PDB file of C-alpha atoms in Angstrom:
ATOM      1  CA  MET A   1      15.187  22.384  33.268  1.00  0.00           C
ATOM      2  CA  LEU A   2      11.832  20.635  32.875  1.00  0.00           C
ATOM      3  CA  LYS A   3      10.319  23.691  31.153  1.00  0.00           C
ATOM      4  CA  PHE A   4      13.266  23.835  28.736  1.00  0.00           C
ATOM      5  CA  SER A   5      12.932  20.116  27.895  1.00  0.00           C
ATOM      6  CA  PHE A   6       9.206  20.508  27.267  1.00  0.00           C
ATOM      7  CA  ALA A   7       9.776  23.553  25.031  1.00  0.00           C
ATOM      8  CA  LEU A   8      12.493  21.703  23.114  1.00  0.00           C
ATOM      9  CA  LEU A   9      10.194  18.715  22.645  1.00  0.00           C
ATOM     10  CA  LEU A  10       7.425  20.975  21.293  1.00  0.00           C
ATOM     11  CA  PHE A  11       9.868  22.656  18.916  1.00  0.00           C
ATOM     12  CA  LEU A  12      11.251  19.368  17.599  1.00  0.00           C
ATOM     13  CA  SER A  13       7.850  17.746  17.185  1.00  0.00           C
ATOM     14  CA  GLY A  14       6.652  20.778  15.224  1.00  0.00           C
ATOM     15  CA  SER A  15       9.584  20.588  12.834  1.00  0.00           C
ATOM     16  CA  LEU A  16       9.088  16.948  11.813  1.00  0.00           C
ATOM     17  CA  PHE A  17       7.158  15.938   8.729  1.00  0.00           C
ATOM     18  CA  ALA A  18       5.507  12.518   8.607  1.00  0.00           C
ATOM     19  CA  SER A  19       4.397  10.768   5.440  1.00  0.00           C
ATOM     20  CA  THR A  20       3.336   7.344   4.259  1.00  0.00           C
ATOM     21  CA  SER A  21       4.572   6.106   0.903  1.00  0.00           C
ATOM     22  CA  TRP A  22       2.734   3.350  -0.972  1.00  0.00           C
ATOM     23  CA  GLU A  23       3.897   0.895  -3.606  1.00  0.00           C
ATOM     24  CA  LEU A  24       2.129  -1.779  -5.617  1.00  0.00           C
ATOM     25  CA  ARG A  25       4.310  -4.590  -6.965  1.00  0.00           C
ATOM     26  CA  VAL A  26       3.067  -7.045  -9.545  1.00  0.00           C
ATOM     27  CA  HIS A  27       4.942 -10.283 -10.178  1.00  0.00           C
ATOM     28  CA  GLN A  28       3.568 -11.224 -13.592  1.00  0.00           C
ATOM     29  CA  ALA A  29       3.144 -14.784 -14.832  1.00  0.00           C
ATOM     30  CA  ASN A  30       6.065 -14.271 -17.247  1.00  0.00           C
ATOM     31  CA  PHE A  31       8.328 -13.444 -14.242  1.00  0.00           C
ATOM     32  CA  ASP A  32       8.428  -9.697 -14.949  1.00  0.00           C
ATOM     33  CA  VAL A  33       8.185  -7.600 -11.780  1.00  0.00           C
ATOM     34  CA  GLU A  34       6.596  -4.161 -11.962  1.00  0.00           C
ATOM     35  CA  ALA A  35       6.727  -1.656  -9.106  1.00  0.00           C
ATOM     36  CA  HIS A  36       4.371   1.317  -9.087  1.00  0.00           C
ATOM     37  CA  ALA A  37       4.754   4.194  -6.607  1.00  0.00           C
ATOM     38  CA  LEU A  38       1.210   5.177  -5.658  1.00  0.00           C
ATOM     39  CA  THR A  39      -0.290   8.613  -5.117  1.00  0.00           C
ATOM     40  CA  SER A  40      -3.403   9.188  -3.019  1.00  0.00           C
ATOM     41  CA  ALA A  41      -5.610   8.348  -6.030  1.00  0.00           C
ATOM     42  CA  GLU A  42      -7.042   4.916  -6.762  1.00  0.00           C
ATOM     43  CA  TYR A  43      -4.692   2.852  -8.932  1.00  0.00           C
ATOM     44  CA  LYS A  44      -5.554  -0.049 -11.229  1.00  0.00           C
ATOM     45  CA  ALA A  45      -2.647  -2.299 -12.143  1.00  0.00           C
ATOM     46  CA  TYR A  46      -2.360  -4.053 -15.484  1.00  0.00           C
ATOM     47  CA  LEU A  47      -2.186  -7.801 -14.959  1.00  0.00           C
ATOM     48  CA  ASP A  48      -0.816  -9.189 -18.205  1.00  0.00           C
ATOM     49  CA  GLN A  49      -2.517 -12.207 -19.823  1.00  0.00           C
ATOM     50  CA  THR A  50      -4.791 -12.916 -16.865  1.00  0.00           C
ATOM     51  CA  SER A  51      -8.457 -12.751 -15.962  1.00  0.00           C
ATOM     52  CA  TRP A  52      -7.708 -11.124 -12.584  1.00  0.00           C
ATOM     53  CA  ARG A  53      -8.257  -7.395 -12.008  1.00  0.00           C
ATOM     54  CA  CYS A  54      -6.624  -5.746  -8.981  1.00  0.00           C
ATOM     55  CA  TRP A  55      -6.470  -2.182  -7.733  1.00  0.00           C
ATOM     56  CA  ALA A  56      -5.460  -0.118  -4.703  1.00  0.00           C
ATOM     57  CA  ASP A  57      -8.192   2.055  -3.185  1.00  0.00           C
ATOM     58  CA  GLN A  58      -7.544   5.620  -2.109  1.00  0.00           C
ATOM     59  CA  PRO A  59      -5.890   5.729   1.322  1.00  0.00           C
ATOM     60  CA  THR A  60      -8.019   6.442   4.386  1.00  0.00           C
ATOM     61  CA  ARG A  61      -7.062   7.374   7.921  1.00  0.00           C
ATOM     62  CA  SER A  62      -8.131   5.730  11.179  1.00  0.00           C
ATOM     63  CA  GLY A  63      -6.622   7.242  14.305  1.00  0.00           C
ATOM     64  CA  ASN A  64      -2.932   7.652  13.512  1.00  0.00           C
ATOM     65  CA  LEU A  65      -2.815   4.930  10.809  1.00  0.00           C
ATOM     66  CA  ASP A  66      -2.977   5.370   7.049  1.00  0.00           C
ATOM     67  CA  ILE A  67      -4.946   2.442   5.608  1.00  0.00           C
ATOM     68  CA  ARG A  68      -5.283   1.284   2.032  1.00  0.00           C
ATOM     69  CA  ALA A  69      -7.219  -1.630   0.571  1.00  0.00           C
ATOM     70  CA  LEU A  70      -6.031  -3.970  -2.154  1.00  0.00           C
ATOM     71  CA  ARG A  71      -9.040  -5.281  -4.062  1.00  0.00           C
ATOM     72  CA  CYS A  72      -9.075  -8.057  -6.637  1.00  0.00           C
ATOM     73  CA  ASN A  73     -11.773  -9.788  -8.612  1.00  0.00           C
ATOM     74  CA  TYR A  74     -11.708 -12.618 -11.096  1.00  0.00           C
ATOM     75  CA  SER A  75     -12.782 -11.695 -14.643  1.00  0.00           C
ATOM     76  CA  ILE A  76     -15.169  -9.004 -15.730  1.00  0.00           C
ATOM     77  CA  GLU A  77     -18.041 -11.109 -14.382  1.00  0.00           C
ATOM     78  CA  LYS A  78     -16.537 -10.731 -10.875  1.00  0.00           C
ATOM     79  CA  LEU A  79     -16.816 -14.452 -10.200  1.00  0.00           C
ATOM     80  CA  GLY A  80     -14.619 -14.155  -7.117  1.00  0.00           C
ATOM     81  CA  ALA A  81     -13.644 -11.000  -5.252  1.00  0.00           C
ATOM     82  CA  PHE A  82     -11.715 -10.129  -2.109  1.00  0.00           C
ATOM     83  CA  LYS A  83     -10.205  -7.193  -0.253  1.00  0.00           C
ATOM     84  CA  SER A  84      -7.084  -7.039   1.968  1.00  0.00           C
ATOM     85  CA  TYR A  85      -5.620  -4.116   3.905  1.00  0.00           C
ATOM     86  CA  ALA A  86      -2.194  -2.642   4.633  1.00  0.00           C
ATOM     87  CA  SER A  87      -1.663   0.130   7.196  1.00  0.00           C
ATOM     88  CA  CYS A  88       1.220   2.292   8.397  1.00  0.00           C
ATOM     89  CA  GLY A  89       1.739   4.994  10.998  1.00  0.00           C
ATOM     90  CA  PRO A  90       3.692   5.789  14.157  1.00  0.00           C
ATOM     91  CA  GLY A  91       4.729   2.507  15.736  1.00  0.00           C
ATOM     92  CA  LYS A  92       4.035   0.583  12.525  1.00  0.00           C
ATOM     93  CA  ILE A  93       6.568   1.851  10.006  1.00  0.00           C
ATOM     94  CA  PHE A  94       6.170  -0.929   7.423  1.00  0.00           C
ATOM     95  CA  ASP A  95       3.380  -3.212   6.307  1.00  0.00           C
ATOM     96  CA  GLU A  96       2.521  -5.210   3.236  1.00  0.00           C
ATOM     97  CA  VAL A  97      -0.223  -7.466   2.039  1.00  0.00           C
ATOM     98  CA  ALA A  98       0.709 -10.065  -0.576  1.00  0.00           C
ATOM     99  CA  VAL A  99      -1.737 -12.179  -2.533  1.00  0.00           C
ATOM    100  CA  GLU A 100      -0.954 -15.056  -4.825  1.00  0.00           C
ATOM    101  CA  LEU A 101      -3.439 -15.381  -7.646  1.00  0.00           C
ATOM    102  CA  ARG A 102      -4.176 -18.392  -9.805  1.00  0.00           C
ATOM    103  CA  ASP A 103      -5.894 -18.014 -13.159  1.00  0.00           C
ATOM    104  CA  GLU A 104      -7.331 -21.458 -13.817  1.00  0.00           C
ATOM    105  CA  ARG A 105      -8.729 -20.468 -17.199  1.00  0.00           C
ATOM    106  CA  LYS A 106      -5.307 -19.548 -18.542  1.00  0.00           C
ATOM    107  CA  ASN A 107      -3.147 -21.718 -16.260  1.00  0.00           C
ATOM    108  CA  LEU A 108      -1.199 -18.727 -14.888  1.00  0.00           C
ATOM    109  CA  ASP A 109       0.108 -17.766 -11.447  1.00  0.00           C
ATOM    110  CA  LEU A 110       0.972 -14.248 -10.320  1.00  0.00           C
ATOM    111  CA  LYS A 111       1.518 -12.272  -7.128  1.00  0.00           C
ATOM    112  CA  VAL A 112       0.363  -8.768  -6.163  1.00  0.00           C
ATOM    113  CA  ILE A 113       1.863  -6.906  -3.187  1.00  0.00           C
ATOM    114  CA  LEU A 114       0.631  -3.652  -1.642  1.00  0.00           C
ATOM    115  CA  ALA A 115       3.277  -2.149   0.658  1.00  0.00           C
ATOM    116  CA  CYS A 116       3.503   0.994   2.764  1.00  0.00           C
ATOM    117  CA  GLN A 117       6.297   2.726   4.641  1.00  0.00           C
ATOM    118  CA  TYR A 118       5.875   5.443   7.269  1.00  0.00           C
ATOM    119  CA  LYS A 119       8.660   8.032   7.493  1.00  0.00           C
ATOM    120  CA  THR A 120       9.356  11.066   9.647  1.00  0.00           C
ATOM    121  CA  GLU A 121      11.724  13.692   8.307  1.00  0.00           C
ATOM    122  CA  ALA A 122      12.740  17.211   9.226  1.00  0.00           C
ATOM    123  CA  ASN A 123      10.537  19.847   7.608  1.00  0.00           C
ATOM    124  CA  PRO A 124      12.184  21.366   4.531  1.00  0.00           C
TER     125      PRO A 124
END
């Protein structure tokens, strides 16, 4: 019975497909919300009417976690810059990093959210 259970476990684990999906949401200053499904390439979001520039790096892997950085800097002179991370994998099926940005030059507020979701599905 133990051998059968082990063989069944190996068969089932081999027929599952795991993936991490990424999304970048931008809550613009004019209250429009944009959601962008991300591929594995770097993605630069358009932040309307603001001096902020934000982008999602390419995903990396550490152990069993997929990790992606959200980077932002203020104006083309890069007067202020920061980086935050989101990560997903087995045991951590959802994560998001949300940043609220203030553009003092233009008196605007906006929010940028990088989210990931880890899924396991049967192989097609």
